[in-house]
PDB file of C-alpha atoms and ligand atoms in Angstrom:
ATOM      1  CA  MET A1079      22.205   5.135  12.956  1.00  0.00           C
ATOM      2  CA  ALA A1080      20.577   6.018   9.326  1.00  0.00           C
ATOM      3  CA  ASP A1081      18.589   9.188   8.944  1.00  0.00           C
ATOM      4  CA  LEU A1082      16.045   6.628   7.949  1.00  0.00           C
ATOM      5  CA  ILE A1083      15.228   3.083   9.192  1.00  0.00           C
ATOM      6  CA  PHE A1084      12.665   1.402   6.730  1.00  0.00           C
ATOM      7  CA  TYR A1085      11.036  -2.107   9.733  1.00  0.00           C
ATOM      8  CA  THR A1086       8.949  -4.321   7.592  1.00  0.00           C
ATOM      9  CA  ASN A1087       9.072  -7.850   6.351  1.00  0.00           C
ATOM     10  CA  PRO A1088       9.005  -9.259   3.492  1.00  0.00           C
ATOM     11  CA  GLN A1089       5.003 -11.194   3.117  1.00  0.00           C
ATOM     12  CA  SER A1090       2.499  -7.874   4.356  1.00  0.00           C
ATOM     13  CA  ARG A1091       2.221  -4.238   3.007  1.00  0.00           C
ATOM     14  CA  GLY A1092       5.421  -3.125   3.962  1.00  0.00           C
ATOM     15  CA  ARG A1093       6.076  -4.448   0.295  1.00  0.00           C
ATOM     16  CA  ILE A1094       3.915  -0.540   0.197  1.00  0.00           C
ATOM     17  CA  VAL A1095       6.100   0.887   1.368  1.00  0.00           C
ATOM     18  CA  ARG A1096       8.709  -0.963   0.279  1.00  0.00           C
ATOM     19  CA  TRP A1097       7.797   0.720  -3.031  1.00  0.00           C
ATOM     20  CA  MET A1098       7.635   4.296  -2.135  1.00  0.00           C
ATOM     21  CA  LEU A1099      11.522   4.501  -0.108  1.00  0.00           C
ATOM     22  CA  GLU A1100      12.136   3.297  -4.551  1.00  0.00           C
ATOM     23  CA  GLU A1101      10.299   5.727  -5.678  1.00  0.00           C
ATOM     24  CA  VAL A1102      11.687   8.327  -3.704  1.00  0.00           C
ATOM     25  CA  GLY A1103      15.399   6.950  -3.988  1.00  0.00           C
ATOM     26  CA  GLN A1104      16.939   8.552  -1.006  1.00  0.00           C
ATOM     27  CA  PRO A1105      19.287   5.909   1.167  1.00  0.00           C
ATOM     28  CA  TYR A1106      17.397   3.642   3.599  1.00  0.00           C
ATOM     29  CA  GLU A1107      18.065   1.010   6.204  1.00  0.00           C
ATOM     30  CA  THR A1108      16.071  -2.029   5.995  1.00  0.00           C
ATOM     31  CA  GLU A1109      15.334  -3.668   9.178  1.00  0.00           C
ATOM     32  CA  ILE A1110      13.811  -7.254   8.494  1.00  0.00           C
ATOM     33  CA  ILE A1111      11.122  -7.982  11.735  1.00  0.00           C
ATOM     34  CA  ALA A1112      10.121 -11.902  11.672  1.00  0.00           C
ATOM     35  CA  TYR A1113       6.621 -12.212  12.680  1.00  0.00           C
ATOM     36  CA  ASP A1114       7.630 -13.292  15.806  1.00  0.00           C
ATOM     37  CA  ARG A1115       9.666 -10.275  16.843  1.00  0.00           C
ATOM     38  CA  LEU A1116       6.281  -8.486  16.274  1.00  0.00           C
ATOM     39  CA  LYS A1117       5.032  -8.010  20.034  1.00  0.00           C
ATOM     40  CA  SER A1118       8.823  -7.938  20.932  1.00  0.00           C
ATOM     41  CA  PRO A1119       9.707  -5.298  24.057  1.00  0.00           C
ATOM     42  CA  GLU A1120      11.691  -3.107  21.919  1.00  0.00           C
ATOM     43  CA  TYR A1121       9.277  -4.043  18.795  1.00  0.00           C
ATOM     44  CA  LEU A1122       6.468  -2.376  20.311  1.00  0.00           C
ATOM     45  CA  ALA A1123       8.731   0.209  21.594  1.00  0.00           C
ATOM     46  CA  VAL A1124       8.669   1.348  17.201  1.00  0.00           C
ATOM     47  CA  ASN A1125       4.762   0.736  17.039  1.00  0.00           C
ATOM     48  CA  PRO A1126       2.864  -0.613  19.535  1.00  0.00           C
ATOM     49  CA  MET A1127       0.481  -2.160  17.755  1.00  0.00           C
ATOM     50  CA  GLY A1128       3.399  -4.679  16.788  1.00  0.00           C
ATOM     51  CA  LYS A1129       2.315  -4.762  13.107  1.00  0.00           C
ATOM     52  CA  VAL A1130       5.070  -3.388  10.324  1.00  0.00           C
ATOM     53  CA  PRO A1131       5.641  -1.679   8.822  1.00  0.00           C
ATOM     54  CA  ALA A1132       6.429   1.074  10.340  1.00  0.00           C
ATOM     55  CA  ILE A1133       9.446   3.599   9.464  1.00  0.00           C
ATOM     56  CA  LYS A1134      11.937   5.902  12.045  1.00  0.00           C
ATOM     57  CA  HIS A1135      13.303   8.811   9.826  1.00  0.00           C
ATOM     58  CA  ARG A1136      15.926  11.579  11.782  1.00  0.00           C
ATOM     59  CA  GLY A1137      13.794   9.702  14.888  1.00  0.00           C
ATOM     60  CA  HIS A1138      10.537  10.002  14.067  1.00  0.00           C
ATOM     61  CA  VAL A1139       8.322   7.358  14.021  1.00  0.00           C
ATOM     62  CA  VAL A1140       5.328   7.107  10.748  1.00  0.00           C
ATOM     63  CA  THR A1141       2.867   3.443  10.752  1.00  0.00           C
ATOM     64  CA  GLU A1142       0.702   3.360   8.267  1.00  0.00           C
ATOM     65  CA  CYS A1143       1.072   2.664   4.737  1.00  0.00           C
ATOM     66  CA  ALA A1144      -0.591   6.089   3.759  1.00  0.00           C
ATOM     67  CA  ALA A1145       0.705   7.654   6.027  1.00  0.00           C
ATOM     68  CA  ILE A1146       4.241   7.105   5.387  1.00  0.00           C
ATOM     69  CA  CYS A1147       3.809   7.354   1.885  1.00  0.00           C
ATOM     70  CA  ALA A1148       2.040  10.503   2.255  1.00  0.00           C
ATOM     71  CA  TYR A1149       4.772  11.188   4.634  1.00  0.00           C
ATOM     72  CA  LEU A1150       7.679  10.431   2.319  1.00  0.00           C
ATOM     73  CA  ALA A1151       6.425  12.495  -0.537  1.00  0.00           C
ATOM     74  CA  ASP A1152       6.373  15.055   1.776  1.00  0.00           C
ATOM     75  CA  VAL A1153       9.489  14.580   3.290  1.00  0.00           C
ATOM     76  CA  PHE A1154      11.602  14.047   0.124  1.00  0.00           C
ATOM     77  CA  PRO A1155       9.918  16.823  -2.002  1.00  0.00           C
ATOM     78  CA  GLN A1156      12.752  16.760  -4.642  1.00  0.00           C
ATOM     79  CA  ALA A1157      10.766  13.100  -5.519  1.00  0.00           C
ATOM     80  CA  GLY A1158       8.140  14.982  -7.283  1.00  0.00           C
ATOM     81  CA  LEU A1159       5.660  12.404  -5.234  1.00  0.00           C
ATOM     82  CA  ALA A1160       3.769  14.977  -3.572  1.00  0.00           C
ATOM     83  CA  PRO A1161       0.288  16.421  -5.091  1.00  0.00           C
ATOM     84  CA  ARG A1162       0.172  19.564  -6.858  1.00  0.00           C
ATOM     85  CA  ASP A1163      -1.817  22.237  -5.646  1.00  0.00           C
ATOM     86  CA  ASP A1164      -4.399  21.225  -8.316  1.00  0.00           C
ATOM     87  CA  GLU A1165      -3.496  17.853  -7.470  1.00  0.00           C
ATOM     88  CA  LYS A1166      -4.382  17.839  -4.020  1.00  0.00           C
ATOM     89  CA  ALA A1167      -8.088  17.241  -3.960  1.00  0.00           C
ATOM     90  CA  ASP A1168      -7.913  13.924  -5.959  1.00  0.00           C
ATOM     91  CA  TYR A1169      -4.715  13.420  -4.532  1.00  0.00           C
ATOM     92  CA  TYR A1170      -6.396  13.050  -0.953  1.00  0.00           C
ATOM     93  CA  ARG A1171      -9.201  11.847  -1.699  1.00  0.00           C
ATOM     94  CA  TRP A1172      -8.476   8.608  -2.509  1.00  0.00           C
ATOM     95  CA  LEU A1173      -5.499   8.103  -0.840  1.00  0.00           C
ATOM     96  CA  PHE A1174      -8.302   7.847   2.234  1.00  0.00           C
ATOM     97  CA  TYR A1175     -10.732   5.424  -0.093  1.00  0.00           C
ATOM     98  CA  ALA A1176      -7.967   3.537  -0.327  1.00  0.00           C
ATOM     99  CA  ALA A1177      -6.867   3.528   2.987  1.00  0.00           C
ATOM    100  CA  GLY A1178     -10.579   3.282   4.435  1.00  0.00           C
ATOM    101  CA  PRO A1179     -14.027   2.596   2.266  1.00  0.00           C
ATOM    102  CA  VAL A1180     -11.477  -0.255   0.483  1.00  0.00           C
ATOM    103  CA  GLU A1181      -9.276  -1.750   2.841  1.00  0.00           C
ATOM    104  CA  ALA A1182     -12.255  -2.880   5.231  1.00  0.00           C
ATOM    105  CA  ALA A1183     -14.269  -3.539   2.288  1.00  0.00           C
ATOM    106  CA  VAL A1184     -12.251  -5.880   0.748  1.00  0.00           C
ATOM    107  CA  SER A1185     -10.506  -7.660   3.579  1.00  0.00           C
ATOM    108  CA  ASN A1186     -14.110  -7.985   5.248  1.00  0.00           C
ATOM    109  CA  LYS A1187     -15.306  -9.578   2.334  1.00  0.00           C
ATOM    110  CA  ALA A1188     -11.631 -12.216   3.142  1.00  0.00           C
ATOM    111  CA  MET A1189     -13.597 -13.434   5.404  1.00  0.00           C
ATOM    112  CA  GLY A1190     -16.332 -14.028   3.871  1.00  0.00           C
ATOM    113  CA  TRP A1191     -18.282 -11.278   5.442  1.00  0.00           C
ATOM    114  CA  GLU A1192     -20.618  -8.973   3.621  1.00  0.00           C
ATOM    115  CA  PRO A1193     -22.985  -5.778   6.409  1.00  0.00           C
ATOM    116  CA  THR A1194     -26.623  -6.545   5.448  1.00  0.00           C
ATOM    117  CA  PRO A1195     -28.438  -4.470   2.662  1.00  0.00           C
ATOM    118  CA  GLU A1196     -30.442  -3.127   6.570  1.00  0.00           C
ATOM    119  CA  ARG A1197     -27.224  -2.259   8.041  1.00  0.00           C
ATOM    120  CA  GLU A1198     -24.677  -0.798   4.653  1.00  0.00           C
ATOM    121  CA  ARG A1199     -25.717   2.860   6.017  1.00  0.00           C
ATOM    122  CA  MET A1200     -23.725   2.242   9.141  1.00  0.00           C
ATOM    123  CA  PHE A1201     -20.460   1.205   7.277  1.00  0.00           C
ATOM    124  CA  GLY A1202     -17.933   3.911   5.204  1.00  0.00           C
ATOM    125  CA  TYR A1203     -17.941   1.835   2.461  1.00  0.00           C
ATOM    126  CA  GLY A1204     -21.518   0.508   1.904  1.00  0.00           C
ATOM    127  CA  ASN A1205     -21.372  -1.851   0.235  1.00  0.00           C
ATOM    128  CA  PHE A1206     -18.485  -4.421  -1.193  1.00  0.00           C
ATOM    129  CA  ASP A1207     -19.982  -3.820  -5.024  1.00  0.00           C
ATOM    130  CA  LYS A1208     -20.512  -0.107  -4.803  1.00  0.00           C
ATOM    131  CA  VAL A1209     -16.660   0.123  -3.460  1.00  0.00           C
ATOM    132  CA  VAL A1210     -15.764  -1.999  -7.114  1.00  0.00           C
ATOM    133  CA  ALA A1211     -17.676  -0.192  -9.388  1.00  0.00           C
ATOM    134  CA  VAL A1212     -15.766   3.448  -8.434  1.00  0.00           C
ATOM    135  CA  LEU A1213     -12.516   1.563  -8.164  1.00  0.00           C
ATOM    136  CA  ASP A1214     -13.542   0.845 -11.436  1.00  0.00           C
ATOM    137  CA  GLU A1215     -14.959   4.210 -12.711  1.00  0.00           C
ATOM    138  CA  LEU A1216     -11.733   6.226 -11.460  1.00  0.00           C
ATOM    139  CA  PHE A1217      -9.393   4.473 -13.311  1.00  0.00           C
ATOM    140  CA  SER A1218     -11.961   3.288 -16.863  1.00  0.00           C
ATOM    141  CA  PHE A1219     -10.578   8.171 -17.262  1.00  0.00           C
ATOM    142  CA  ARG A1220      -7.699   7.949 -16.211  1.00  0.00           C
ATOM    143  CA  ASP A1221      -3.981   7.482 -15.893  1.00  0.00           C
ATOM    144  CA  TYR A1222      -2.843   7.643 -12.409  1.00  0.00           C
ATOM    145  CA  VAL A1223      -5.182   9.034  -8.878  1.00  0.00           C
ATOM    146  CA  CYS A1224      -4.303  12.836 -10.057  1.00  0.00           C
ATOM    147  CA  GLY A1225      -4.712  12.716 -13.490  1.00  0.00           C
ATOM    148  CA  ASP A1226      -1.845  12.105 -16.456  1.00  0.00           C
ATOM    149  CA  ARG A1227       0.476  11.563 -13.321  1.00  0.00           C
ATOM    150  CA  PHE A1228       2.303   9.301 -10.712  1.00  0.00           C
ATOM    151  CA  THR A1229       1.992  10.106  -7.616  1.00  0.00           C
ATOM    152  CA  ALA A1230       2.018   8.298  -3.679  1.00  0.00           C
ATOM    153  CA  ALA A1231      -0.756   8.477  -3.782  1.00  0.00           C
ATOM    154  CA  ASP A1232       0.038   5.721  -7.032  1.00  0.00           C
ATOM    155  CA  VAL A1233       1.792   3.651  -4.550  1.00  0.00           C
ATOM    156  CA  TYR A1234      -0.642   3.719  -2.048  1.00  0.00           C
ATOM    157  CA  VAL A1235      -4.699   2.328  -3.749  1.00  0.00           C
ATOM    158  CA  GLY A1236      -1.965   0.613  -7.299  1.00  0.00           C
ATOM    159  CA  SER A1237      -1.081  -1.685  -4.041  1.00  0.00           C
ATOM    160  CA  HIS A1238      -4.905  -1.965  -3.109  1.00  0.00           C
ATOM    161  CA  ILE A1239      -5.848  -2.865  -6.119  1.00  0.00           C
ATOM    162  CA  MET A1240      -2.994  -5.349  -7.289  1.00  0.00           C
ATOM    163  CA  PHE A1241      -2.825  -7.074  -3.062  1.00  0.00           C
ATOM    164  CA  ALA A1242      -6.868  -8.322  -3.533  1.00  0.00           C
ATOM    165  CA  ARG A1243      -6.378  -8.522  -7.838  1.00  0.00           C
ATOM    166  CA  GLN A1244      -3.760 -11.217  -7.324  1.00  0.00           C
ATOM    167  CA  PHE A1245      -5.361 -12.626  -4.970  1.00  0.00           C
ATOM    168  CA  ASP A1246      -9.149 -12.523  -6.042  1.00  0.00           C
ATOM    169  CA  LEU A1247     -10.078 -10.439  -3.925  1.00  0.00           C
ATOM    170  CA  LEU A1248     -11.378  -7.980  -6.618  1.00  0.00           C
ATOM    171  CA  PRO A1249     -13.218  -8.414  -9.683  1.00  0.00           C
ATOM    172  CA  GLU A1250     -11.305  -8.375 -13.027  1.00  0.00           C
ATOM    173  CA  ARG A1251     -12.067  -5.415 -14.326  1.00  0.00           C
ATOM    174  CA  ALA A1252     -10.044  -3.735 -18.117  1.00  0.00           C
ATOM    175  CA  SER A1253      -9.577  -0.575 -15.805  1.00  0.00           C
ATOM    176  CA  PHE A1254      -7.842  -2.213 -12.781  1.00  0.00           C
ATOM    177  CA  ASN A1255      -5.476  -4.321 -15.885  1.00  0.00           C
ATOM    178  CA  ARG A1256      -4.255  -1.427 -17.947  1.00  0.00           C
ATOM    179  CA  TYR A1257      -3.868   0.931 -14.800  1.00  0.00           C
ATOM    180  CA  SER A1258      -1.512  -1.907 -12.853  1.00  0.00           C
ATOM    181  CA  ASP A1259       0.233  -2.893 -16.113  1.00  0.00           C
ATOM    182  CA  ARG A1260       1.165   0.795 -16.082  1.00  0.00           C
ATOM    183  CA  LEU A1261       1.980   0.024 -12.284  1.00  0.00           C
ATOM    184  CA  ARG A1262       4.478  -2.571 -12.589  1.00  0.00           C
ATOM    185  CA  ALA A1263       6.485  -1.040 -16.122  1.00  0.00           C
ATOM    186  CA  ARG A1264       7.645   1.320 -13.156  1.00  0.00           C
ATOM    187  CA  ASN A1265      11.289   1.092 -12.582  1.00  0.00           C
ATOM    188  CA  ALA A1266      10.788   1.125  -8.029  1.00  0.00           C
ATOM    189  CA  HIS A1267       7.962  -1.056  -9.092  1.00  0.00           C
ATOM    190  CA  LYS A1268      10.984  -3.800 -10.576  1.00  0.00           C
ATOM    191  CA  ARG A1269      13.685  -3.050  -8.062  1.00  0.00           C
ATOM    192  CA  ALA A1270      10.880  -3.383  -4.659  1.00  0.00           C
ATOM    193  CA  THR A1271       9.569  -6.458  -5.815  1.00  0.00           C
ATOM    194  CA  GLU A1272      12.919  -8.045  -6.436  1.00  0.00           C
ATOM    195  CA  ILE A1273      14.629  -6.534  -2.996  1.00  0.00           C
ATOM    196  CA  ASP A1274      11.208  -8.705  -1.050  1.00  0.00           C
ATOM    197  CA  ASN A1275      11.323 -11.262  -3.295  1.00  0.00           C
ATOM    198  CA  GLN A1276      15.409 -12.449  -2.374  1.00  0.00           C
ATOM    199  CA  ALA A1277      14.732 -11.225   0.935  1.00  0.00           C
ATOM    200  CA  GLN A1278      11.144 -13.459   1.644  1.00  0.00           C
ATOM    201  CA  ALA A1279      13.668 -16.643  -0.034  1.00  0.00           C
ATOM    202  CA  VAL A1280      16.098 -16.095   2.347  1.00  0.00           C
ATOM    203  CA  SER A1281      13.937 -15.434   5.862  1.00  0.00           C
ATOM    204  CA  GLN A1282      11.986 -18.352   4.010  1.00  0.00           C
ATOM    205  CA  PRO A1283      14.833 -21.695   2.421  1.00  0.00           C
ATOM    206  CA  ALA A1284      12.759 -23.862   0.416  1.00  0.00           C
ATOM    207  CA  ALA A1285      12.467 -27.884   2.185  1.00  0.00           C
ATOM    208  CA  PRO A1286      15.317 -29.882   1.589  1.00  0.00           C
ATOM    209  CA  GLN A1287      14.275 -32.218  -1.155  1.00  0.00           C
ATOM    210  CA  PRO A1288      14.462 -35.964  -0.067  1.00  0.00           C
ATOM    211  CA  ALA A1289      17.337 -37.879  -1.418  1.00  0.00           C
TER     212      ALA A1289
HETATM  213  N1  GSH B  98      -2.304  -0.575   8.786  1.00  0.00           N
HETATM  214  C1  GSH B  98      -2.086  -1.134   8.981  1.00  0.00           C
HETATM  215  C2  GSH B  98      -1.603  -3.055   9.024  1.00  0.00           C
HETATM  216  C3  GSH B  98      -0.295  -2.948   9.503  1.00  0.00           C
HETATM  217  C4  GSH B  98      -0.890  -4.709   8.737  1.00  0.00           C
HETATM  218  O1  GSH B  98      -1.840  -5.209   8.926  1.00  0.00           O
HETATM  219  N2  GSH B  98       0.777  -5.490   9.054  1.00  0.00           N
HETATM  220  C5  GSH B  98       0.909  -7.097   9.056  1.00  0.00           C
HETATM  221  C6  GSH B  98       1.083  -6.911   8.027  1.00  0.00           C
HETATM  222  S1  GSH B  98       0.988  -7.345   6.048  1.00  0.00           S
HETATM  223  C7  GSH B  98       0.914  -6.916  10.262  1.00  0.00           C
HETATM  224  O2  GSH B  98       1.577  -6.524  10.820  1.00  0.00           O
HETATM  225  N3  GSH B  98       0.481  -8.197  10.993  1.00  0.00           N
HETATM  226  C8  GSH B  98       0.802  -8.474  12.083  1.00  0.00           C
HETATM  227  C9  GSH B  98       0.458  -9.272  13.250  1.00  0.00           C
HETATM  228  O3  GSH B  98      -0.449  -8.270  13.088  1.00  0.00           O
HETATM  229  O4  GSH B  98       0.769  -9.040  14.386  1.00  0.00           O
HETATM  230  C10 GSH B  98      -1.019   0.026   7.761  1.00  0.00           C
HETATM  231  O5  GSH B  98      -1.269   0.424   6.615  1.00  0.00           O
HETATM  232  O6  GSH B  98       0.076  -0.655   8.053  1.00  0.00           O
END
């Protein structure tokens, strides 16, 4: 069995972890889990949430994309994706900001729901417009989460911005476009996209055309 196993489905947030794995550049084995197998006893033994992605590294399971990105950056320091001491404040701050407020604000908005102004204080993200404005300001003044250097936090924060923009769940901003272009230009991002697109094509072959 490989040291590092990646459980994913190409049509999922697993794409975030695929990109991270390609950035890390260590060998890994992929197990594609079809959506109808996510709640099987075998997969629930890996992730009791029955969700992808997950990784198993030397027998230890890690779930949650943000945790997986941070874990891989830590255990493979040679990839240079973990933060230096002077980058840790930004790294953790924005990684958790994306996993908490951004994820909640975007998914609630996608469902057509927002807290009323009186209830905003109960929600970790306050309101969607505020979350967008804070992200926009962040990337208006820096190239990457930690300033001028790409880290694992960019894989996660950048994926949220790119996925949300792709489905029009975030408004267009020049800062988001510049940041996304910078990230899409990375070889590891291109490789990861290609691998997952191919896996998706295999799992969903085109319907036969009528004669
Ligand atoms: N908080 C998790 C979310 C994982 C998640 O929701 N995965 C979705 C696909 S994007 C899934 O497995 N859905 C299948 C299901 O819930 O049955 C993470 O960040 O990894």
